[in-house]
Backbone as JSON, one array per atom type, in Angstrom:
{
  "sequence": "XXXXXXXXXXXXXXXXXXXXXXXXXXXXXXXXXXXXXXXXXXXXXXXXXXXXXXXXXXXXXXXXXXXXXXXXXXXXXXXXXXXXXXXXXXXXXXXXXXXXXXXXXXXXXXXXXXXXXXXXXXXXXXXXXXXXXXXXXXXXXXXXXXXXXXXXXXXXXXXXXXXXXXXXXXXXXXXXXXXXXXXXXXXXXXXXXXXXXXXXXXXXXXXXXXXXXXXXXXXXXXXXXXXXXXXXXXXXXXXXXXXXXXXXXXXXXXXXXXXXXXXXXXXXXXXXXXXXXXXXXXXXXXX",
  "N": [[11.39, 38.99, 160.85], [13.5, 40.62, 158.55], [12.92, 43.45, 156.65], [14.14, 44.4, 153.67], [15.06, 47.22, 151.9], [15.05, 47.61, 148.38], [18.17, 47.94, 147.0], [18.54, 48.96, 144.52], [16.97, 51.14, 144.24], [18.43, 53.15, 145.35], [20.76, 53.01, 143.94], [20.35, 53.5, 141.12], [21.63, 53.68, 138.7], [23.51, 51.73, 138.84], [22.64, 48.75, 139.09], [23.48, 46.27, 140.07], [23.88, 45.49, 142.95], [24.59, 44.24, 146.25], [23.17, 43.53, 149.47], [24.48, 43.64, 152.66], [23.92, 42.5, 155.88], [24.67, 43.38, 159.05], [24.23, 41.8, 162.0], [25.04, 41.57, 164.61], [24.56, 43.07, 166.95], [21.88, 42.83, 167.12], [20.66, 44.65, 165.55], [19.98, 45.98, 162.36], [22.51, 46.74, 160.24], [23.1, 48.16, 157.35], [25.09, 47.49, 154.53], [26.17, 48.39, 151.4], [27.42, 46.65, 148.71], [29.15, 46.48, 145.66], [28.13, 44.19, 143.13], [30.09, 42.84, 141.61], [32.16, 42.82, 143.37], [31.2, 41.49, 145.55], [31.39, 38.96, 144.71], [33.62, 37.92, 145.76], [33.19, 35.87, 147.51], [33.51, 33.64, 146.05], [36.16, 33.22, 145.71], [39.63, 33.01, 146.74], [40.74, 35.27, 147.7], [40.56, 38.4, 149.22], [39.18, 41.17, 147.78], [38.2, 43.58, 148.44], [38.67, 45.65, 151.04], [36.69, 46.31, 152.79], [35.14, 44.11, 152.98], [36.36, 42.33, 154.67], [35.39, 42.22, 157.23], [33.15, 40.72, 157.01], [33.46, 38.2, 155.91], [34.96, 34.92, 156.16], [37.71, 32.62, 155.91], [37.14, 29.43, 154.66], [38.25, 26.26, 155.32], [40.65, 26.85, 154.1], [40.25, 27.37, 151.41], [38.02, 28.69, 150.47], [36.09, 31.59, 150.71], [33.57, 32.37, 152.97], [30.44, 33.61, 154.27], [30.37, 35.09, 157.51], [28.93, 33.65, 160.53], [27.15, 35.47, 161.79], [26.25, 37.08, 159.84], [23.98, 38.07, 157.23], [22.97, 37.6, 153.91], [21.55, 39.29, 151.18], [20.86, 39.01, 147.95], [20.19, 41.23, 145.45], [20.01, 41.04, 142.76], [20.15, 38.93, 139.85], [22.33, 36.33, 140.27], [25.07, 33.98, 140.11], [24.64, 31.17, 142.07], [26.31, 29.77, 144.9], [27.34, 26.38, 145.11], [27.43, 23.59, 147.16], [29.23, 20.66, 147.15], [29.01, 17.22, 147.75], [30.49, 14.12, 147.97], [29.1, 11.6, 149.23], [30.15, 9.08, 150.68], [30.3, 5.63, 151.89], [32.57, 5.18, 153.31], [34.18, 7.48, 153.31], [33.73, 11.06, 153.27], [33.72, 13.36, 150.77], [34.1, 16.71, 150.13], [33.4, 19.96, 148.75], [33.28, 23.34, 147.41], [31.57, 24.36, 144.42], [33.31, 25.77, 142.8], [35.85, 25.2, 143.56], [38.65, 23.22, 143.18], [40.04, 21.21, 144.67], [38.93, 18.8, 146.91], [37.75, 18.55, 150.33], [38.52, 15.89, 152.41], [37.16, 13.63, 154.62], [36.75, 11.09, 157.17], [33.69, 9.34, 156.98], [32.18, 9.06, 159.54], [31.7, 8.67, 163.11], [33.9, 8.79, 165.87], [35.26, 7.29, 168.81], [37.39, 7.18, 171.71], [38.91, 5.04, 174.07], [40.41, 6.33, 175.9], [39.37, 8.84, 176.07], [36.54, 8.91, 177.0], [34.24, 10.53, 177.05], [34.28, 12.12, 174.89], [33.47, 12.79, 171.53], [34.73, 12.24, 168.36], [34.78, 13.72, 165.2], [35.2, 13.28, 161.79], [38.09, 14.93, 160.61], [38.86, 15.57, 163.16], [39.8, 13.51, 164.74], [42.4, 13.3, 163.96], [43.53, 15.82, 164.41], [42.82, 16.53, 167.01], [42.92, 14.42, 168.78], [45.11, 13.13, 170.93], [46.04, 10.53, 171.58], [45.82, 7.87, 169.56], [45.29, 5.21, 169.72], [43.26, 2.29, 170.28], [40.82, 3.16, 169.16], [37.39, 3.31, 168.37], [34.65, 3.15, 166.09], [31.62, 4.46, 164.58], [29.68, 3.8, 161.79], [27.6, 5.42, 159.38], [26.55, 4.07, 157.25], [25.38, 0.9, 156.13], [26.0, -1.99, 154.38], [26.07, -0.49, 152.06], [23.97, 1.35, 152.18], [22.33, 4.15, 153.67], [21.69, 4.07, 157.04], [21.95, 4.8, 159.71], [20.93, 7.58, 160.93], [21.51, 9.41, 162.94], [24.3, 9.3, 163.31], [25.12, 10.04, 160.72], [24.03, 12.6, 160.54], [25.53, 13.94, 162.45], [28.01, 14.08, 161.2], [27.31, 15.6, 158.95], [26.48, 17.97, 160.26], [28.94, 18.84, 161.14], [30.25, 19.31, 158.69], [28.64, 21.3, 157.56], [28.79, 23.43, 159.28], [29.95, 25.96, 158.92], [28.84, 27.0, 156.68], [26.81, 29.06, 154.65], [23.89, 28.0, 154.45], [21.33, 28.77, 153.55], [21.67, 30.34, 151.34], [22.93, 28.73, 149.59], [23.28, 26.08, 147.27], [22.91, 22.47, 147.22], [24.65, 19.64, 146.17], [24.67, 16.24, 146.05], [25.86, 12.88, 146.38], [24.19, 9.7, 146.01], [23.25, 6.28, 146.87], [23.14, 3.65, 144.36], [20.02, 2.73, 142.93], [18.61, 3.77, 145.12], [16.57, 3.73, 148.07], [13.18, 4.85, 148.41], [12.28, 5.89, 150.88], [14.64, 6.62, 152.1], [15.53, 8.64, 150.42], [13.45, 10.5, 150.77], [13.77, 11.13, 153.47], [16.32, 12.3, 153.44], [15.76, 14.56, 151.83], [14.0, 15.92, 153.5], [15.62, 16.53, 155.73], [17.64, 18.14, 154.58], [16.22, 20.31, 153.52], [14.43, 21.2, 155.55], [15.83, 21.23, 158.0], [18.54, 22.07, 157.53], [18.05, 23.96, 155.6], [18.82, 24.39, 152.86], [19.09, 26.1, 149.74], [18.62, 24.79, 147.36], [18.55, 21.43, 145.99], [20.15, 18.55, 144.72], [20.33, 15.15, 143.81], [22.36, 12.45, 142.87], [23.61, 9.32, 141.58], [27.04, 8.13, 141.9], [28.19, 7.25, 139.41], [26.81, 8.62, 137.44], [27.84, 11.21, 137.47], [30.48, 10.78, 136.6], [30.01, 9.72, 134.04], [28.73, 11.87, 132.81], [30.77, 13.82, 132.72], [32.69, 12.49, 131.11], [31.3, 12.07, 128.69], [30.82, 14.68, 127.87], [33.39, 15.52, 127.34], [34.38, 13.77, 125.39], [32.38, 13.34, 123.56], [31.24, 10.91, 123.12], [28.85, 8.3, 122.52], [28.66, 6.12, 124.12], [29.33, 4.94, 127.36], [31.07, 3.29, 129.92], [31.08, 2.85, 133.24], [33.11, 2.09, 135.96], [32.66, 1.79, 139.22], [34.23, 1.59, 142.06], [33.57, 1.29, 145.17], [33.45, 1.63, 148.81], [31.67, -0.24, 149.93], [30.62, -1.74, 147.78], [31.35, -2.81, 144.39], [30.39, -1.33, 141.44], [29.36, -1.74, 138.08], [28.46, 0.25, 135.53], [26.57, 0.88, 132.71], [26.13, 3.39, 130.16], [24.14, 5.02, 127.7], [24.08, 7.51, 125.4], [23.88, 9.38, 127.49], [21.96, 8.24, 129.09], [21.29, 6.07, 131.72], [21.62, 2.57, 131.68], [19.65, 0.57, 133.2], [19.17, -2.2, 133.27], [21.62, -3.24, 132.7], [23.35, -2.91, 134.81], [25.83, -4.07, 136.98], [26.6, -5.47, 140.1], [28.93, -5.85, 142.79], [31.26, -7.36, 141.76], [33.4, -9.97, 141.87], [34.1, -9.44, 144.56], [35.32, -9.93, 147.74], [35.24, -10.83, 151.26], [37.13, -9.36, 152.64], [37.02, -6.46, 153.41], [38.4, -4.18, 154.46], [41.12, -4.63, 153.78], [40.99, -4.83, 150.97], [40.04, -2.3, 150.38], [42.21, -0.71, 151.2], [44.12, -1.58, 149.35], [42.98, -0.62, 146.96], [43.05, 2.15, 147.43], [45.8, 2.68, 147.72], [47.25, 1.44, 145.67], [45.87, 1.14, 143.21], [44.99, 2.84, 140.11], [43.64, 5.19, 137.75], [43.68, 4.45, 134.45], [44.97, 6.29, 131.76], [45.74, 5.57, 129.29], [44.95, 2.74, 128.22], [45.81, 0.51, 126.61], [48.57, 0.97, 126.38], [49.34, 0.82, 129.09], [48.71, -1.86, 129.64], [50.54, -3.21, 128.01], [52.87, -2.4, 129.26], [52.54, -3.63, 131.72], [53.07, -6.27, 131.14], [55.76, -6.46, 130.99], [58.96, -7.32, 132.54], [59.28, -7.16, 136.15], [61.16, -5.23, 136.95], [61.0, -3.37, 134.95], [58.44, -2.42, 134.7], [57.49, -0.62, 136.55]],
  "CA": [[11.91, 39.06, 159.48], [14.01, 41.94, 158.19], [12.48, 43.92, 155.34], [15.27, 45.11, 153.1], [14.72, 48.01, 150.71], [15.81, 47.26, 147.19], [19.24, 48.93, 146.84], [18.48, 49.55, 143.19], [16.33, 52.45, 144.35], [19.47, 54.12, 145.67], [21.82, 52.9, 142.94], [19.57, 53.25, 139.91], [22.51, 53.55, 137.54], [24.32, 50.53, 139.03], [21.68, 47.88, 139.76], [24.02, 45.03, 140.6], [24.4, 45.66, 144.3], [24.11, 43.31, 147.27], [23.01, 44.11, 150.8], [25.02, 42.85, 153.76], [23.3, 42.91, 157.14], [25.42, 43.07, 160.26], [23.2, 41.6, 163.02], [25.67, 41.18, 165.88], [23.92, 43.75, 168.07], [20.44, 42.68, 166.9], [20.18, 45.74, 164.71], [20.41, 45.81, 160.97], [23.38, 47.77, 159.71], [23.2, 47.82, 155.94], [26.27, 47.87, 153.76], [25.98, 48.09, 149.99], [28.65, 46.23, 148.06], [28.94, 46.17, 144.25], [28.0, 42.76, 142.89], [31.34, 42.24, 141.14], [33.05, 42.66, 144.51], [30.63, 40.48, 146.45], [31.79, 37.66, 144.19], [34.77, 37.46, 146.53], [32.86, 34.61, 148.18], [33.89, 32.53, 145.19], [37.6, 33.22, 145.49], [40.43, 32.89, 147.96], [41.41, 36.55, 147.92], [39.68, 39.53, 149.49], [39.5, 42.27, 146.86], [37.65, 44.8, 148.99], [38.98, 45.62, 152.47], [35.44, 46.46, 153.52], [34.53, 42.8, 153.12], [37.07, 41.5, 155.63], [34.57, 42.08, 158.43], [31.95, 39.94, 156.74], [33.75, 36.87, 155.41], [36.07, 34.19, 156.75], [38.21, 31.57, 155.03], [36.66, 28.09, 155.01], [39.1, 25.15, 154.9], [41.77, 27.34, 153.32], [40.0, 27.38, 149.97], [36.76, 29.33, 150.08], [35.56, 32.58, 151.63], [32.13, 32.27, 153.21], [29.94, 34.65, 155.16], [30.43, 34.76, 158.92], [27.61, 33.21, 160.99], [26.25, 36.54, 162.2], [25.9, 37.9, 158.68], [22.98, 37.57, 156.29], [23.17, 38.21, 152.59], [20.41, 39.34, 150.29], [21.28, 39.42, 146.62], [19.07, 41.91, 144.83], [20.0, 40.83, 141.32], [20.39, 37.54, 139.5], [23.74, 35.97, 140.29], [25.33, 32.54, 140.19], [24.68, 30.73, 143.45], [27.3, 28.77, 145.29], [26.85, 25.02, 145.31], [28.31, 22.75, 147.96], [29.19, 19.33, 146.55], [29.45, 16.17, 148.67], [30.49, 12.7, 147.6], [28.77, 11.07, 150.56], [30.43, 7.66, 150.6], [30.17, 4.84, 153.1], [33.86, 5.18, 154.0], [34.65, 8.86, 153.47], [32.91, 12.13, 152.68], [34.55, 14.33, 150.05], [33.25, 17.89, 149.96], [34.02, 21.21, 148.3], [32.39, 24.21, 146.68], [31.57, 24.07, 142.98], [34.38, 26.47, 142.1], [37.12, 24.83, 144.19], [39.01, 21.93, 142.59], [40.5, 20.2, 145.63], [37.92, 18.58, 147.96], [38.11, 18.19, 151.69], [38.19, 14.47, 152.59], [37.12, 13.22, 156.02], [36.03, 9.82, 157.37], [32.25, 9.52, 157.17], [31.86, 8.29, 160.74], [32.06, 9.29, 164.38], [34.86, 7.93, 166.55], [35.52, 7.47, 170.24], [38.59, 6.55, 172.23], [38.74, 4.62, 175.46], [41.14, 7.28, 176.74], [38.54, 10.04, 176.18], [35.21, 8.29, 176.83], [33.16, 11.52, 176.93], [34.52, 12.94, 173.7], [33.18, 12.21, 170.21], [35.55, 12.84, 167.31], [34.12, 13.68, 163.9], [36.03, 13.64, 160.65], [39.52, 15.15, 160.82], [39.12, 15.84, 164.57], [40.57, 12.41, 165.32], [43.8, 13.54, 163.61], [44.01, 17.09, 164.94], [42.44, 16.79, 168.4], [43.02, 13.22, 169.61], [46.54, 12.86, 171.11], [46.3, 9.09, 171.59], [44.93, 7.3, 168.55], [45.12, 3.77, 169.91], [41.98, 1.84, 170.84], [39.69, 3.91, 168.62], [36.28, 2.57, 167.76], [33.88, 4.1, 165.3], [30.29, 4.11, 164.09], [29.45, 4.2, 160.4], [26.18, 5.64, 159.08], [26.14, 3.18, 156.16], [25.49, -0.55, 156.26], [25.77, -2.65, 153.09], [25.93, 0.49, 151.0], [22.81, 2.23, 152.32], [22.32, 4.99, 154.87], [20.75, 3.52, 158.02], [22.1, 5.46, 161.02], [20.78, 9.01, 160.64], [22.15, 10.2, 163.99], [25.72, 9.39, 162.98], [25.28, 10.82, 159.5], [23.73, 14.01, 160.79], [26.67, 14.51, 163.17], [29.03, 14.41, 160.18], [26.79, 16.73, 158.17], [26.56, 19.17, 161.11], [30.34, 19.26, 161.12], [30.56, 19.83, 157.36], [27.84, 22.48, 157.23], [28.81, 24.38, 160.4], [30.39, 27.29, 158.5], [28.31, 27.24, 155.33], [25.52, 29.77, 154.63], [23.04, 27.04, 153.73], [20.14, 29.38, 152.95], [22.02, 30.94, 150.04], [23.8, 27.76, 148.93], [22.68, 24.85, 146.78], [23.6, 21.25, 147.62], [24.72, 18.54, 145.21], [25.15, 15.13, 146.87], [25.72, 11.55, 145.79], [23.34, 8.74, 146.71], [23.49, 4.92, 146.37], [22.38, 3.18, 143.21], [18.72, 2.19, 143.3], [18.34, 4.2, 146.49], [15.19, 3.52, 148.49], [12.4, 6.09, 148.45], [12.2, 6.48, 152.22], [15.92, 7.26, 152.37], [15.51, 9.9, 149.67], [12.52, 11.43, 151.41], [14.38, 11.59, 154.72], [17.38, 13.24, 153.07], [15.14, 15.81, 151.39], [13.43, 16.59, 154.67], [16.71, 17.05, 156.54], [18.36, 19.21, 153.89], [15.38, 21.49, 153.32], [13.77, 21.68, 156.76], [16.77, 21.46, 159.1], [19.66, 22.9, 157.08], [17.44, 25.01, 154.78], [19.53, 24.67, 151.63], [18.23, 26.76, 148.75], [18.28, 23.81, 146.32], [19.12, 20.11, 146.25], [20.18, 17.57, 143.63], [20.91, 13.87, 144.22], [22.68, 11.55, 141.77], [24.58, 8.28, 141.92], [28.38, 8.56, 141.47], [28.49, 6.96, 138.01], [26.2, 9.64, 136.58], [28.77, 12.33, 137.37], [31.61, 10.36, 135.75], [29.52, 9.59, 132.67], [28.45, 13.22, 132.3], [32.05, 14.46, 132.4], [33.33, 11.8, 129.99], [30.56, 12.3, 127.45], [31.02, 16.07, 127.46], [34.75, 15.69, 126.85], [34.68, 12.91, 124.23], [31.21, 13.29, 122.67], [30.93, 9.5, 122.84], [27.5, 7.87, 122.88], [28.73, 4.98, 125.02], [30.21, 5.07, 128.51], [30.98, 2.21, 130.9], [31.69, 3.36, 134.46], [33.42, 1.13, 137.03], [32.66, 2.53, 140.48], [34.66, 0.67, 143.11], [33.41, 1.99, 146.43], [33.8, 0.93, 150.05], [30.76, -1.36, 150.18], [30.41, -2.54, 146.58], [31.84, -2.35, 143.09], [29.32, -1.3, 140.45], [29.69, -1.5, 136.68], [27.24, 0.92, 135.08], [26.63, 1.32, 131.31], [25.33, 4.55, 129.74], [24.0, 5.25, 126.26], [23.61, 8.87, 125.15], [23.57, 10.02, 128.75], [20.94, 7.52, 129.84], [21.78, 4.89, 132.43], [20.95, 1.33, 131.3], [19.45, -0.1, 134.49], [19.25, -3.65, 133.12], [23.01, -3.66, 132.52], [24.17, -2.63, 135.99], [26.35, -5.24, 137.71], [27.09, -5.08, 141.43], [29.76, -6.77, 143.56], [31.98, -8.25, 140.87], [34.61, -10.53, 142.47], [34.4, -8.75, 145.82], [35.31, -10.88, 148.85], [34.86, -10.29, 152.57], [38.2, -8.57, 153.25], [36.69, -5.1, 153.0], [39.44, -3.21, 154.82], [42.33, -4.88, 152.99], [40.72, -4.48, 149.58], [39.95, -0.84, 150.29], [43.57, -0.19, 151.28], [44.75, -1.85, 148.06], [42.43, 0.31, 145.98], [43.49, 3.51, 147.71], [47.25, 2.84, 147.67], [47.89, 0.81, 144.51], [45.12, 1.28, 141.95], [44.94, 4.15, 139.47], [42.81, 5.25, 136.54], [44.54, 4.47, 133.27], [44.64, 7.24, 130.69], [46.07, 4.88, 128.04], [44.79, 1.36, 128.67], [46.65, -0.41, 125.83], [49.96, 1.21, 126.76], [49.56, 0.3, 130.44], [48.68, -3.32, 129.59], [51.82, -3.64, 127.46], [53.87, -2.17, 130.3], [52.33, -4.61, 132.79], [53.61, -7.56, 130.72], [57.21, -6.41, 131.09], [59.49, -7.78, 133.83], [58.99, -6.27, 137.28], [62.11, -4.11, 137.01], [60.73, -2.43, 133.87], [57.03, -2.01, 134.62], [57.09, 0.2, 137.7]],
  "C": [[12.35, 40.49, 159.19], [13.54, 42.3, 156.79], [13.57, 44.81, 154.77], [14.82, 45.93, 151.89], [15.61, 47.61, 149.54], [16.89, 48.31, 146.97], [19.25, 49.56, 145.47], [17.78, 50.9, 143.21], [17.37, 53.53, 144.63], [20.59, 54.12, 144.64], [21.17, 52.58, 141.6], [20.45, 53.08, 138.69], [23.42, 52.33, 137.64], [23.47, 49.51, 139.79], [22.28, 46.67, 140.44], [24.71, 45.24, 141.95], [23.81, 44.61, 145.23], [24.02, 44.04, 148.59], [23.6, 43.15, 151.81], [24.44, 43.39, 155.06], [24.15, 42.44, 158.31], [24.42, 42.99, 161.41], [23.8, 41.26, 164.38], [25.01, 41.83, 167.09], [22.41, 43.78, 167.92], [19.82, 43.88, 166.19], [20.73, 45.54, 163.31], [21.24, 47.0, 160.53], [23.67, 47.41, 158.25], [24.5, 48.33, 155.34], [26.03, 47.46, 152.32], [27.34, 47.8, 149.34], [28.36, 45.95, 146.59], [28.99, 44.66, 144.01], [29.3, 42.12, 142.43], [32.32, 42.05, 142.29], [32.51, 41.64, 145.51], [31.0, 39.08, 145.99], [33.07, 37.15, 144.84], [34.47, 36.15, 147.25], [33.21, 33.42, 147.32], [35.38, 32.51, 144.91], [38.33, 33.04, 146.81], [41.17, 34.18, 148.27], [40.37, 37.64, 148.15], [40.1, 40.69, 148.59], [38.99, 43.61, 147.38], [37.86, 44.74, 150.5], [37.73, 45.71, 153.32], [34.8, 45.1, 153.8], [35.19, 41.93, 154.18], [36.27, 41.28, 156.91], [33.44, 41.08, 158.25], [32.23, 38.5, 156.32], [34.92, 36.25, 156.15], [36.46, 33.05, 155.81], [37.76, 30.22, 155.54], [37.61, 27.06, 154.44], [40.23, 25.6, 153.97], [41.51, 27.51, 151.84], [38.81, 28.21, 149.55], [36.36, 30.36, 151.13], [34.05, 32.41, 151.75], [31.73, 33.34, 154.22], [30.0, 34.2, 156.62], [29.03, 34.47, 159.45], [26.65, 34.33, 161.32], [25.86, 37.45, 161.05], [24.78, 37.24, 157.87], [23.16, 38.33, 154.99], [21.88, 38.17, 151.8], [20.9, 39.85, 148.94], [20.08, 39.99, 145.89], [19.08, 41.81, 143.31], [20.38, 39.39, 141.05], [21.89, 37.27, 139.45], [23.86, 34.45, 140.34], [25.45, 32.14, 141.65], [25.84, 29.78, 143.68], [26.62, 27.43, 145.43], [27.88, 24.25, 146.11], [28.13, 21.32, 147.49], [29.75, 18.32, 147.54], [29.37, 14.82, 147.98], [30.34, 11.94, 148.92], [28.91, 9.55, 150.55], [30.27, 6.95, 151.94], [31.44, 4.84, 153.93], [34.36, 6.6, 154.28], [33.68, 9.82, 152.82], [33.86, 13.15, 152.07], [33.67, 15.53, 149.73], [34.06, 19.1, 149.51], [32.94, 22.1, 147.7], [32.56, 23.98, 145.18], [32.7, 24.75, 142.22], [35.75, 26.22, 142.72], [37.46, 23.41, 143.74], [39.31, 20.85, 143.63], [39.47, 20.01, 146.74], [38.55, 18.34, 149.33], [37.64, 16.76, 151.93], [38.27, 14.14, 154.08], [36.46, 11.85, 156.12], [34.55, 10.1, 157.63], [31.8, 8.65, 158.34], [32.11, 9.16, 161.96], [32.91, 8.29, 165.15], [34.96, 8.29, 168.03], [36.79, 6.73, 170.62], [38.37, 6.16, 173.68], [39.47, 5.55, 176.43], [40.36, 8.58, 176.95], [37.08, 9.62, 176.01], [34.07, 9.29, 176.63], [33.26, 12.36, 175.66], [34.19, 12.15, 172.44], [33.99, 12.97, 169.17], [34.86, 12.64, 165.97], [35.11, 14.1, 162.82], [37.49, 13.79, 161.02], [39.86, 15.45, 162.27], [39.96, 14.74, 165.22], [42.06, 12.59, 165.03], [44.33, 14.77, 164.34], [43.79, 17.26, 166.44], [42.52, 15.57, 169.31], [44.49, 12.85, 169.76], [46.89, 11.38, 171.02], [45.31, 8.39, 170.66], [44.82, 5.79, 168.63], [43.75, 3.49, 170.51], [40.81, 2.73, 170.41], [38.61, 2.95, 168.15], [35.32, 3.57, 167.14], [32.53, 3.53, 164.91], [30.13, 4.66, 162.69], [27.97, 4.41, 160.16], [25.65, 4.68, 158.02], [26.32, 1.72, 156.56], [25.1, -1.16, 154.92], [25.41, -1.65, 151.99], [24.79, 1.46, 151.13], [22.84, 2.94, 153.67], [21.25, 4.5, 155.84], [20.81, 4.22, 159.37], [22.1, 6.97, 160.79], [21.44, 9.88, 161.7], [23.64, 10.39, 163.71], [25.94, 10.27, 161.75], [25.03, 12.3, 159.73], [24.85, 14.68, 161.59], [27.77, 14.92, 162.2], [28.57, 15.6, 159.35], [26.83, 18.03, 158.97], [27.97, 19.73, 161.09], [30.7, 19.9, 159.78], [29.88, 21.16, 157.08], [27.95, 23.6, 158.25], [29.17, 25.8, 159.98], [29.88, 27.66, 157.11], [26.99, 28.0, 155.43], [24.5, 28.98, 153.82], [21.89, 27.72, 152.98], [20.42, 30.0, 151.59], [22.92, 30.01, 149.23], [22.98, 26.56, 148.45], [23.52, 23.65, 147.2], [23.51, 20.21, 146.52], [25.38, 17.37, 145.94], [24.94, 13.81, 146.15], [24.79, 10.7, 146.64], [23.61, 7.35, 146.14], [22.68, 4.62, 145.11], [21.09, 2.52, 143.68], [18.37, 2.53, 144.75], [16.85, 4.05, 146.82], [14.46, 4.85, 148.69], [12.38, 6.72, 149.83], [13.52, 7.12, 152.63], [15.99, 8.6, 151.66], [14.62, 10.93, 150.35], [13.09, 11.99, 152.71], [15.5, 12.59, 154.45], [16.8, 14.59, 152.66], [14.62, 16.61, 152.58], [14.53, 17.24, 155.51], [17.37, 18.26, 155.87], [17.51, 20.47, 153.74], [14.82, 22.06, 154.62], [14.75, 21.99, 157.89], [17.93, 22.37, 158.68], [19.2, 24.07, 156.21], [18.31, 25.39, 153.57], [18.57, 25.25, 150.61], [17.81, 25.81, 147.63], [19.01, 22.51, 146.62], [19.06, 19.26, 144.99], [20.89, 16.32, 144.13], [21.15, 13.01, 142.99], [23.62, 10.46, 142.27], [25.94, 8.66, 141.34], [28.67, 8.35, 139.99], [27.93, 8.02, 137.07], [27.12, 10.85, 136.41], [29.93, 11.99, 136.43], [31.19, 10.29, 134.29], [29.28, 10.96, 132.04], [29.74, 13.91, 131.87], [32.68, 13.82, 131.16], [32.62, 12.1, 128.67], [30.71, 13.74, 126.95], [32.4, 16.28, 126.86], [35.0, 14.94, 125.55], [33.57, 12.89, 123.19], [30.85, 11.85, 122.28], [29.51, 9.18, 123.27], [27.51, 6.8, 123.96], [29.73, 5.26, 126.14], [29.98, 3.87, 129.43], [31.77, 2.65, 132.13], [31.89, 2.21, 135.44], [33.59, 1.94, 138.31], [32.99, 1.56, 141.61], [34.66, 1.41, 144.43], [33.79, 1.14, 147.62], [32.95, -0.32, 150.25], [30.64, -2.3, 148.99], [31.24, -1.99, 145.43], [30.68, -2.44, 142.11], [29.91, -1.06, 139.07], [28.41, -1.0, 136.02], [27.4, 1.38, 133.63], [25.7, 2.51, 131.05], [25.28, 4.59, 128.21], [23.33, 6.6, 126.05], [23.12, 9.55, 126.43], [22.55, 9.31, 129.61], [21.54, 6.25, 130.44], [20.95, 3.67, 132.04], [20.8, 0.48, 132.56], [19.62, -1.61, 134.39], [20.69, -4.14, 133.02], [23.9, -3.44, 133.73], [24.55, -3.93, 136.69], [26.92, -4.76, 139.03], [27.88, -6.21, 142.06], [30.41, -7.82, 142.67], [33.29, -8.68, 141.53], [35.05, -9.76, 143.72], [34.25, -9.74, 146.97], [34.99, -10.16, 150.16], [35.92, -9.39, 153.19], [38.05, -7.1, 152.86], [37.83, -4.12, 153.27], [40.68, -3.37, 153.96], [42.14, -4.46, 151.54], [40.64, -2.97, 149.41], [41.32, -0.19, 150.35], [44.32, -0.41, 149.96], [44.27, -0.86, 147.0], [42.99, 1.71, 146.17], [44.98, 3.71, 147.43], [47.9, 2.35, 146.38], [47.19, 1.12, 143.2], [45.18, 2.71, 141.41], [44.05, 4.05, 138.24], [43.73, 5.4, 135.34], [44.05, 5.49, 132.26], [44.99, 6.68, 129.31], [46.09, 3.39, 128.35], [45.74, 0.41, 127.93], [48.12, -0.27, 126.2], [50.25, 0.61, 128.14], [49.53, -1.22, 130.47], [49.99, -3.87, 129.02], [52.92, -3.5, 128.51], [53.77, -3.21, 131.4], [52.92, -5.97, 132.43], [55.14, -7.6, 130.8], [57.68, -6.97, 132.43], [59.3, -6.72, 134.92], [59.9, -5.05, 137.3], [61.82, -3.04, 135.96], [59.3, -1.9, 133.84], [56.55, -1.21, 135.82], [57.48, 1.65, 137.45]]
}
């Protein structure tokens, strides 16, 4: 363990300093960076040339610390949070201050042309020349996480360039999730990845929270049409009404076709009455 002297002892008039430790040669080389400049990790622009040695661009949208660096913040600052919508079909992830998420298939894939290679997420697009005869393994079955080996492979891929020890994690979970699944997730995130904090919520809770904050309405009805199920979830004053949750409303067995229809045709109406009037018009006038 490296014992770091509090930089405030050296910068008594400017307490908001961070310590960066360069450990590439197994020695600690301390660099003091003003806290307002260390916040570059929350932007897409390097504001201090001295920091270019310590950070790298993640997914074109977020600067993160390089693997051989360790950061110790000596004053209270806002922590980064990594957000994952961990769905049965796709995993959408981003940092809390980046609007556009990264979307990858939540599965591992193999090709008969490359039997020894496992493709994870976007690798099948960027690194697999022949995309015919692909077969894949999903971590979810009937809406619940059952294959931890597959899921952990996807998480390893997502977290490979994230400083987990100084980052919080916010992740979605299924409705009425089972306790043993929750306990296993907690164990993996804290003991293996060592995230600094963890929060788990079902998808409807996020939608309801945003809507209620914007409209100040006491009532919210969320329709969550996912890969495995469609849930209709009522909320009253921010509280989920468990007795009113409906699952699998008019959902047939054609999972792939229905999912393609949802992704390519459906949209969220911002003016329901107007869109319903438009839908009644002849085809040439309602598109």
